[in-house]
XYZ file of N, CA and C in Angstrom:
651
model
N 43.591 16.502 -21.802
C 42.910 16.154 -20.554
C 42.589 14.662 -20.547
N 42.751 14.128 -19.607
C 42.541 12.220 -19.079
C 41.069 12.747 -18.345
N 41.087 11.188 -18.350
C 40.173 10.543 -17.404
C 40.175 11.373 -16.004
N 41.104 10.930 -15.658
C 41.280 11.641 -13.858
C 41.095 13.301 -13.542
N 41.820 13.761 -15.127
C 41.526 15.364 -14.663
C 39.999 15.794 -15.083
N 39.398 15.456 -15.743
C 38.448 15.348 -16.329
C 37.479 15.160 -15.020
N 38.029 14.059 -14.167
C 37.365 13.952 -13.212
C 37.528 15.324 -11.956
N 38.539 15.902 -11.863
C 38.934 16.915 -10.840
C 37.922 17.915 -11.750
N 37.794 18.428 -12.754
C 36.839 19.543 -13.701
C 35.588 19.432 -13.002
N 35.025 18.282 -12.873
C 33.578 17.959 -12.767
C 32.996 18.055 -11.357
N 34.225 17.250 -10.123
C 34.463 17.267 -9.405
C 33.894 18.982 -8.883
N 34.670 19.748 -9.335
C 34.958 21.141 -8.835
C 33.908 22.065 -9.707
N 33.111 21.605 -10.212
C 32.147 22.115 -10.740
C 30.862 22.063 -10.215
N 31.047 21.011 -9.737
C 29.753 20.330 -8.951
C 29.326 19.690 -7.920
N 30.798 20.416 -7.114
C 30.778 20.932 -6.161
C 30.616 19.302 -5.287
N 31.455 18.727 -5.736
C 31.024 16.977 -5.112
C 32.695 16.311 -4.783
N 32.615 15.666 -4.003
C 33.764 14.825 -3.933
C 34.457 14.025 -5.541
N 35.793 13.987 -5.295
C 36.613 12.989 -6.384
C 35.653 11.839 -6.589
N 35.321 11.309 -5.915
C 34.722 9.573 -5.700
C 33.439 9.647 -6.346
N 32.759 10.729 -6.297
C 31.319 10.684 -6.570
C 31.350 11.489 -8.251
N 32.136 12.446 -8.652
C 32.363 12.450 -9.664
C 32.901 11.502 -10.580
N 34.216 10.951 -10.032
C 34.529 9.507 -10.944
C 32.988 8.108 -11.248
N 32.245 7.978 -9.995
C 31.167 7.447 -10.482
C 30.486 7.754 -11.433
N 30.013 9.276 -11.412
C 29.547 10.262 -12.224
C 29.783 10.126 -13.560
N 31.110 10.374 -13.830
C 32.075 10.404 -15.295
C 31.484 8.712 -15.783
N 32.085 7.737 -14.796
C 32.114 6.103 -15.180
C 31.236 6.208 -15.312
N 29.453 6.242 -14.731
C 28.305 5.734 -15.442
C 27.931 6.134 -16.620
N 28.363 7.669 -17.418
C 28.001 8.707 -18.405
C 28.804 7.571 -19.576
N 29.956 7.359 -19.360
C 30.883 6.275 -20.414
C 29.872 5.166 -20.577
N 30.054 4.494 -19.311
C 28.835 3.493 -19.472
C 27.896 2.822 -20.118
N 27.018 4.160 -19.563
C 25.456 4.229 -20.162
C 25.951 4.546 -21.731
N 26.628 5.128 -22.164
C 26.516 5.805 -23.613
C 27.416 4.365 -24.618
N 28.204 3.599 -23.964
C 29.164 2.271 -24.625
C 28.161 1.425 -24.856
N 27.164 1.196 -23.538
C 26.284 0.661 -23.544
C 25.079 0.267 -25.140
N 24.863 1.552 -24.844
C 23.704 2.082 -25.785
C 23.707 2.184 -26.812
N 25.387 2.305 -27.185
C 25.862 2.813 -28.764
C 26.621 0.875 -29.200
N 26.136 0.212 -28.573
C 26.872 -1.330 -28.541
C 25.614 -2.150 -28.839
N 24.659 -1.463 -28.488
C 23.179 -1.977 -28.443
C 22.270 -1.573 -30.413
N 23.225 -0.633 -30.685
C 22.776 -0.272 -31.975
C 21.660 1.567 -31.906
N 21.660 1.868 -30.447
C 20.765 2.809 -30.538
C 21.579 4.306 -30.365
N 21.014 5.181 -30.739
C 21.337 6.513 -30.565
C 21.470 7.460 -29.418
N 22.891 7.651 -29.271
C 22.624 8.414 -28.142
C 22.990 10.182 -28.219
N 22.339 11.227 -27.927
C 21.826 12.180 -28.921
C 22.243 13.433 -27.107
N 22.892 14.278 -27.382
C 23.061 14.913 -25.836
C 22.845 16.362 -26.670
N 22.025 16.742 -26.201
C 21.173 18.343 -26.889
C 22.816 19.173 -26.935
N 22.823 19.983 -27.965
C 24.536 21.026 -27.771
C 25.870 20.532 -28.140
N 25.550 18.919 -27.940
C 26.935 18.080 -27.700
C 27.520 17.677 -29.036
N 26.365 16.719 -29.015
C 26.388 16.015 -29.842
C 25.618 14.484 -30.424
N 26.172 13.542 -31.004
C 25.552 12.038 -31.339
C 26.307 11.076 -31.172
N 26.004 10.224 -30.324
C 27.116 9.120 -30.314
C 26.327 7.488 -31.028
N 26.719 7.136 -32.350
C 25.994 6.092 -32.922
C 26.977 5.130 -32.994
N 26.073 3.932 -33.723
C 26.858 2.462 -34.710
C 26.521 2.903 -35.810
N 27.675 2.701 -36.917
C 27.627 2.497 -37.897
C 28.215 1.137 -38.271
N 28.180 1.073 -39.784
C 28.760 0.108 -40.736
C 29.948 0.747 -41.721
N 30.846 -0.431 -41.282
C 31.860 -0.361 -41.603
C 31.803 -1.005 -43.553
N 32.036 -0.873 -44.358
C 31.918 -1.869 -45.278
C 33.008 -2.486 -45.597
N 32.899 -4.218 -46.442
C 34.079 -4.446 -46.466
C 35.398 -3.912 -47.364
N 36.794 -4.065 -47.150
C 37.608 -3.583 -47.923
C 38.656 -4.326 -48.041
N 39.557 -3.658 -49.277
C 41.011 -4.242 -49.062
C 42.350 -3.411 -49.014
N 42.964 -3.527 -48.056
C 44.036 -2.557 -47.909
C 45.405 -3.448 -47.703
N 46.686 -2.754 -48.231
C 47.833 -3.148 -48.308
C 48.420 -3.019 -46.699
N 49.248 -4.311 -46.450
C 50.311 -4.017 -45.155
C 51.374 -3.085 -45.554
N 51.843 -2.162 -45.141
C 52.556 -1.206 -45.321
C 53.923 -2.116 -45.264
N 54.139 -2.772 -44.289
C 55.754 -3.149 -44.224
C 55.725 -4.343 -45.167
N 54.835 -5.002 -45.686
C 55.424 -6.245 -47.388
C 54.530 -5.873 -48.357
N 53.959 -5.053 -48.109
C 53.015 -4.255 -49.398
C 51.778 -5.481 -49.679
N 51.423 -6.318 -48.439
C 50.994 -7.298 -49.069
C 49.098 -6.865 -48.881
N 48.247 -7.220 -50.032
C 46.669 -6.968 -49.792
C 45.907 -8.178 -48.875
N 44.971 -7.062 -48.083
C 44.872 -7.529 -47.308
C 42.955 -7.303 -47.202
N 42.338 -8.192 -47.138
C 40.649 -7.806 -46.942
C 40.589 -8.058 -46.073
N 39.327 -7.015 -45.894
C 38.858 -6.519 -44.094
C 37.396 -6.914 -44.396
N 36.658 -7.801 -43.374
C 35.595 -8.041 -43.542
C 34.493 -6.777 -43.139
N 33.070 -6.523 -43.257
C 32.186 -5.406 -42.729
C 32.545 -5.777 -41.508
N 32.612 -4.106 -40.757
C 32.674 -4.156 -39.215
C 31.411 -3.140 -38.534
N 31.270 -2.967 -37.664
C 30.612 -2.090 -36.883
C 31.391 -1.332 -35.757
N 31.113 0.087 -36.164
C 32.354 1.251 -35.514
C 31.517 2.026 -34.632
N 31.603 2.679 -33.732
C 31.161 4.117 -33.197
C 31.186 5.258 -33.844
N 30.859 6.062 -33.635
C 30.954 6.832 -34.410
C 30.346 8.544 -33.744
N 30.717 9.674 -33.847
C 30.485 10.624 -32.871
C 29.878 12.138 -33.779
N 28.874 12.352 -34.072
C 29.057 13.115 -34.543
C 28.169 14.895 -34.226
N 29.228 15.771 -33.488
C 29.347 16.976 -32.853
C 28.133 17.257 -33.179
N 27.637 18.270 -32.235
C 26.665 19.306 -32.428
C 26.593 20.424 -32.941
N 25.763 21.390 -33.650
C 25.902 23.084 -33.557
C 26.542 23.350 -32.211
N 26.653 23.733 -31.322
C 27.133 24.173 -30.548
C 27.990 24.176 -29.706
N 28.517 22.534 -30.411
C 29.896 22.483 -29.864
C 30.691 22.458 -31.235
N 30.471 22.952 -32.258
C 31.298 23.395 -33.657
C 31.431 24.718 -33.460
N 30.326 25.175 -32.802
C 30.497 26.174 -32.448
C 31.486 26.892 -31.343
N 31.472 26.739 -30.545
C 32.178 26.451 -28.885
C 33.670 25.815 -29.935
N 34.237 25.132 -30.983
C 35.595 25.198 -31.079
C 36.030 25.888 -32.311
N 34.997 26.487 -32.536
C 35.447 27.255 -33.638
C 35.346 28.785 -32.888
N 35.011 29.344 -31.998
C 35.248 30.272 -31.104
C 34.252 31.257 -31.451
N 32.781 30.899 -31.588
C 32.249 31.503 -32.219
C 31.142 31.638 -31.016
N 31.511 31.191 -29.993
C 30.350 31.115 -28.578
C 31.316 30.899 -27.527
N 31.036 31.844 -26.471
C 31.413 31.464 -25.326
C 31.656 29.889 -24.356
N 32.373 29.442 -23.957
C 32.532 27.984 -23.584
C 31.767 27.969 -22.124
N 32.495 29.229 -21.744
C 32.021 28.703 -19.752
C 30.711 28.717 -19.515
N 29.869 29.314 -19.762
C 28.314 29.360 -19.549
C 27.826 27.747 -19.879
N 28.486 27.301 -21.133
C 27.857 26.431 -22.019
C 28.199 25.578 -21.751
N 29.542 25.355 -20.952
C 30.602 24.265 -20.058
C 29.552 23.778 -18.812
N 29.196 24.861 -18.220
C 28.525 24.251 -17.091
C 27.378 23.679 -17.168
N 26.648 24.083 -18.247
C 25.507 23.712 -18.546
C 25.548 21.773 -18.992
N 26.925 21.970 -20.114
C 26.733 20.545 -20.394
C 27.472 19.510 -18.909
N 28.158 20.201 -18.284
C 28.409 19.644 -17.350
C 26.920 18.953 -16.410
N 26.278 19.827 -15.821
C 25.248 19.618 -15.311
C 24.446 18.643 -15.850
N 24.446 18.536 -17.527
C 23.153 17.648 -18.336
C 24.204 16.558 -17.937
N 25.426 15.771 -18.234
C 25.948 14.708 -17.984
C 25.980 14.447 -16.156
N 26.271 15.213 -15.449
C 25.861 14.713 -13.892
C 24.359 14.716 -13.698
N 23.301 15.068 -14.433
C 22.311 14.429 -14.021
C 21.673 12.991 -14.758
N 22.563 12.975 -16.197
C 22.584 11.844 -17.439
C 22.952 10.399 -15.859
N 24.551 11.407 -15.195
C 25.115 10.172 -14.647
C 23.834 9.506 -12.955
N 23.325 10.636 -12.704
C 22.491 10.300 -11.502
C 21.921 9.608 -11.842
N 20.728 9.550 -13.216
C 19.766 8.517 -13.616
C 20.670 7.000 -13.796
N 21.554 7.349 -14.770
C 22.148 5.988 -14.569
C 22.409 5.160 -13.439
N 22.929 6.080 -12.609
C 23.493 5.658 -10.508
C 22.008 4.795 -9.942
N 20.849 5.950 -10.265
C 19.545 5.322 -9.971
C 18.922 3.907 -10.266
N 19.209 3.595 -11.833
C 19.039 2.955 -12.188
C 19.935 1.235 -11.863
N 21.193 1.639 -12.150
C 22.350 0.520 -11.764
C 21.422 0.216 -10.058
N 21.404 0.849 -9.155
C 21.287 0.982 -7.664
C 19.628 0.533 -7.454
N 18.787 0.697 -8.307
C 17.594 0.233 -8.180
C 17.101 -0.722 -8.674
N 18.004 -1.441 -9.868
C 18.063 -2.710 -9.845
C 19.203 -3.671 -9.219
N 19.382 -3.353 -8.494
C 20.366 -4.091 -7.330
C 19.455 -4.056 -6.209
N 18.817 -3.076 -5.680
C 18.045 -2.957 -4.651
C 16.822 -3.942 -4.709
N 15.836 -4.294 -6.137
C 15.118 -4.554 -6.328
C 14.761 -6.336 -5.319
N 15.462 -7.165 -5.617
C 15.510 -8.590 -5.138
C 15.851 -7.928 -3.659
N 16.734 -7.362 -3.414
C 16.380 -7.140 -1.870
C 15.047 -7.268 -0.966
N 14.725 -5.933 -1.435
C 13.329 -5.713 -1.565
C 12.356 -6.466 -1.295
N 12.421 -7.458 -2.748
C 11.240 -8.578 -2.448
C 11.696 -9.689 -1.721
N 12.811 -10.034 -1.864
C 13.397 -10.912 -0.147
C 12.671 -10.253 0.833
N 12.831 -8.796 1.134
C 12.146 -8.682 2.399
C 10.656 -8.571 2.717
N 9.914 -8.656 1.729
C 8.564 -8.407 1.899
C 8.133 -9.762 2.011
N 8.488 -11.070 1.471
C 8.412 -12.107 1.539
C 9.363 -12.969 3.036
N 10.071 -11.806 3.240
C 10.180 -12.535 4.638
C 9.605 -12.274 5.538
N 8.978 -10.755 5.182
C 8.023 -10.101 6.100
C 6.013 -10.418 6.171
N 5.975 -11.141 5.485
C 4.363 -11.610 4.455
C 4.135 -12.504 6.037
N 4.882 -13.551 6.415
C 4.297 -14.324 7.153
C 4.232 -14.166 8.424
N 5.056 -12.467 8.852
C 4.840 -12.440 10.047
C 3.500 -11.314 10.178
N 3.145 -11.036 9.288
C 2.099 -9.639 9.137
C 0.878 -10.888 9.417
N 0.943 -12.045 8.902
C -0.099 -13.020 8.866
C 0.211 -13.623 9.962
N 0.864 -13.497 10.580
C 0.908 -14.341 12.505
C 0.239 -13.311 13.249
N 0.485 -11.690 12.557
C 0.170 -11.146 13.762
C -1.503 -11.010 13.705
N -2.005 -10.631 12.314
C -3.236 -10.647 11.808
C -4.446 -11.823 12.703
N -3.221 -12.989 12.292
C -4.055 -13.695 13.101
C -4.389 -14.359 14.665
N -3.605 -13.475 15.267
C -3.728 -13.713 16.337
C -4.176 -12.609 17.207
N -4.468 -10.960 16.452
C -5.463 -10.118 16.625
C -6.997 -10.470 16.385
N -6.967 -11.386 15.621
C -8.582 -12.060 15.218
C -8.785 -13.096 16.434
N -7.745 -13.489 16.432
C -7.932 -15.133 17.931
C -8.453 -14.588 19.223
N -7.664 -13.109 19.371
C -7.544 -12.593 20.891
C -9.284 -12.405 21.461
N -9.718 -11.607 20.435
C -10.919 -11.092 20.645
C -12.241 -12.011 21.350
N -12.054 -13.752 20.616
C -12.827 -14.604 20.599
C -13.451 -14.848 22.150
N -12.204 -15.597 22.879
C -12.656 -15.795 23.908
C -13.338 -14.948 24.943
N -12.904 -13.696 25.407
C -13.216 -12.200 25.767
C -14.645 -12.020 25.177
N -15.327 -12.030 24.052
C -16.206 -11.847 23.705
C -17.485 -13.293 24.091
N -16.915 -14.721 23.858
C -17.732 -15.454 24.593
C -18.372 -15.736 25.955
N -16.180 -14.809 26.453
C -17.001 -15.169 27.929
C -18.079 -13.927 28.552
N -17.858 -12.953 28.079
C -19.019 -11.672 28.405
C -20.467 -12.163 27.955
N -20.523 -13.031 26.893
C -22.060 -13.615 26.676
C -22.693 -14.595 27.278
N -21.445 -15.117 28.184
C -21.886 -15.938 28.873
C -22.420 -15.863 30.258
N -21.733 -14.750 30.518
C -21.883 -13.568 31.984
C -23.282 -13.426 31.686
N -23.427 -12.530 30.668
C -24.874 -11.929 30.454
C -26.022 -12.741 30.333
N -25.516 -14.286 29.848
C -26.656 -15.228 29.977
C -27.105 -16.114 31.680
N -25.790 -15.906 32.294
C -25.986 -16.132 33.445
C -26.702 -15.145 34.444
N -26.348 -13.700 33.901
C -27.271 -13.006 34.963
C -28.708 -12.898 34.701
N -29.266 -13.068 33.379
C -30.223 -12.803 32.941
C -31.707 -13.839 33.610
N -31.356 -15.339 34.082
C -32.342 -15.815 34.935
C -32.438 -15.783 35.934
N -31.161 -15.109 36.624
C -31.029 -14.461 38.153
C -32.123 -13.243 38.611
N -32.193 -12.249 37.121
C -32.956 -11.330 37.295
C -34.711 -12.265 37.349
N -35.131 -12.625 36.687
C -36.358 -13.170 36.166
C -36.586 -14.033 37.315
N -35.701 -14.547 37.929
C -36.359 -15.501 39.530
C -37.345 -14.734 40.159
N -36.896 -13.298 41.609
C -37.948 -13.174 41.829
C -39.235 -12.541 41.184
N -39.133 -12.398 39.946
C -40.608 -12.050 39.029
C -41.667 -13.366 39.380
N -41.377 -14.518 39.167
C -41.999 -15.387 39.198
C -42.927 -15.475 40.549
N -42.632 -14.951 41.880
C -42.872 -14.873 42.630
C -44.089 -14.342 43.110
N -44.416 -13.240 42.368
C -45.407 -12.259 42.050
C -47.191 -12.853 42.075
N -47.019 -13.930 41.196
C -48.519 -14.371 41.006
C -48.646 -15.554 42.100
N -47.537 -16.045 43.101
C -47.980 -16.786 44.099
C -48.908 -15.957 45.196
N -48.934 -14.409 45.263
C -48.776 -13.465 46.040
C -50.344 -13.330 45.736
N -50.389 -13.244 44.309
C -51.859 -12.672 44.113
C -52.558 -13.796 44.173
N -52.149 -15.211 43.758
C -53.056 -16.358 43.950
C -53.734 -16.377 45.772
N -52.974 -16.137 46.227
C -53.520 -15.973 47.905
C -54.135 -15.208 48.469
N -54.020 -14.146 47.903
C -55.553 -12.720 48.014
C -56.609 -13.846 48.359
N -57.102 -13.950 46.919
C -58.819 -14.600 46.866
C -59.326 -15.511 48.081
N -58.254 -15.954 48.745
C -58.615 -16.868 50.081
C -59.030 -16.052 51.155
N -58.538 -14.740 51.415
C -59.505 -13.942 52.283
C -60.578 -13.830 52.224
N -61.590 -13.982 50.732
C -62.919 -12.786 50.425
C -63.724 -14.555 51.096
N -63.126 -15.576 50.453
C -63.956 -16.953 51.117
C -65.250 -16.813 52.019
N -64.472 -16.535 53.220
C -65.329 -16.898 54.012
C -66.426 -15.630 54.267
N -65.861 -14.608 53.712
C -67.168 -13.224 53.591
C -68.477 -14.032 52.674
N -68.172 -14.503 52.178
C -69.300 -14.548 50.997
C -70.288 -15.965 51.330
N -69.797 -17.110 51.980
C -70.104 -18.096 52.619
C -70.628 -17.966 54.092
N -70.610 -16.425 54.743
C -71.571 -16.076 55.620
C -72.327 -15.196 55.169
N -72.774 -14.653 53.907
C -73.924 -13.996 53.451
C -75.395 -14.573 53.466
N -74.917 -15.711 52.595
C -75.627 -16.887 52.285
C -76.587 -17.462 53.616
N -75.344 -17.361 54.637
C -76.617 -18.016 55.830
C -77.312 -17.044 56.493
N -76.907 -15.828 56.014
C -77.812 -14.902 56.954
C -78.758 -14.728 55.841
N -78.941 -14.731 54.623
C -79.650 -15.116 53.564
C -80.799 -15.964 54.038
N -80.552 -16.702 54.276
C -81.649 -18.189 54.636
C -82.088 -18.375 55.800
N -81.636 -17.091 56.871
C -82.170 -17.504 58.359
C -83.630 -16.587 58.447
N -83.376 -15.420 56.998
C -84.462 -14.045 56.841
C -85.884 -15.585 56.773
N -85.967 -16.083 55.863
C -87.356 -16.711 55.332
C -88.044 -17.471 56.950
N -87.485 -18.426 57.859
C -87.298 -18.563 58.637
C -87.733 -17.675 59.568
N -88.364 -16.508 59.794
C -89.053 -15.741 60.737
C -90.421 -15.513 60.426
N -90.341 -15.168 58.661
C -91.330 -14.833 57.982
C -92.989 -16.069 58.263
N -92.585 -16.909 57.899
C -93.416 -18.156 58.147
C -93.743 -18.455 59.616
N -93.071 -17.890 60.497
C -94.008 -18.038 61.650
C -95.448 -16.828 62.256
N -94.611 -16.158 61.249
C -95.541 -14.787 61.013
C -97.027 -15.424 60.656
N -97.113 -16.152 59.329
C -97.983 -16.539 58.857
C -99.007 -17.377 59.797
N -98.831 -18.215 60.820
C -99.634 -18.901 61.277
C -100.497 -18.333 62.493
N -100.646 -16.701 62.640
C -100.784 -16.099 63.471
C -102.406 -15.897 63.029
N -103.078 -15.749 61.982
C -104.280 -15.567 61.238
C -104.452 -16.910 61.667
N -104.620 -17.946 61.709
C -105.141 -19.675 62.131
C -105.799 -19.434 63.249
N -105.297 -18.670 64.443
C -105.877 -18.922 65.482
C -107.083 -17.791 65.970
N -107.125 -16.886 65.082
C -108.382 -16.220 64.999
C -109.863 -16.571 64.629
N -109.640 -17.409 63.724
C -110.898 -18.580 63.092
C -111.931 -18.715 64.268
N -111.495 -19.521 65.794
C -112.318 -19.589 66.368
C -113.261 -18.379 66.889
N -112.494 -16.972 66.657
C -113.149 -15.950 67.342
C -114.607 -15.725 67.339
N -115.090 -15.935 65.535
C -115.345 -15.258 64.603
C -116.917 -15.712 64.876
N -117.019 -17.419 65.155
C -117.981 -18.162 65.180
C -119.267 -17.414 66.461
């Protein structure tokens, strides 16, 4: 089995287009060349181990002049099977159950990878757009704060204008009562003379005893 049929298996397993399985397959290679190039372990539950090792150095003959030849230390890949897939070729377990299963763990191995490749590509997008978007959130911000201003001065200014309109005729009030007291005036300035006209009768009263004197003699 190749590459390509390998890809039609997976394809038809999982129920996905050629195109999206070949992604599938390519990121699983990938991620694992990747990882095993990097020095770290890559470990697929059933499968198996895909590591680096060390090569050590050696010396081996060219076959066609017999001539020796040293090989410096190298660093190799290296793969080494699982229980259950020693199992699975030594025929000691069913394949298809166990086929789909590892199928499934590598198309979701390959989604994280897809995620990953695709979300750091996306990432600088991203902040391109929030940074192109920063200064219009701050135009609009501020010109929801601007709007309010004037609208709100000029209503205080309304309200300060009507407010001595009301209070005018109040003022009016104590001119009203200051002018009462000019009626009672002249009541009280004719008491007085009828006051002073009483004594004025009395005293003529008095001189009425004077002219008896002569009677008496």
């Amino acid at each position: 089995m190749n590459k390509g049929e390998l890809i039609e298996v997976v394809a038809s397993r999982i129920d996905a287009s050629k195109k999206d399985a070949g992604e599938a397959v390519q990121a699983v290679v990938d991620a694992i060349t990747e990882a095993v190039a990097k020095g770290q372990k890559v470990s697929i539950s059933g499968f198996g181990v895909f590591e680096q090792v060390s090569r050590p150095a050696r010396t081996y003959r060219k076959p066609s002049t017999g001539e020796a030849i040293k090989k410096a230390e190298t660093l190799v890949p290296k793969f080494r099977p699982g229980g259950e897939f020693r199992a699975f070729v030594a025929g000691e377990k069913s394949i298809a159950a166990q086929a789909v299963k590892a199928v499934r763990e590598a198309g979701d191995a390959a989604e994280e990878a897809v995620r990953r490749v695709t979300g750091q590509a996306q990432a600088p997008v991203k902040e391109a757009a929030k940074k192109a978007a920063a200064p219009a959130k701050k135009a609009a911000s501020a010109a929801k704060k601007a709007a309010p201003a004037p609208a709100k001065q000029a209503a205080a200014a309304a309200k300060k204008a009507a407010a001595p309109a009301k209070k005018a005729p109040a003022k009016a009030a104590p001119a009203a009562k200051k002018a009462a007291p000019a009626k009672k005036a002249p009541a009280k300035k004719a008491a007085p003379a009828a006051k002073k006209a009483a004594p004025a009768k009395k005293s003529t009263a008095r001189k009425a005893p004077a002219k008896q004197a002569p009677a008496a003699e």
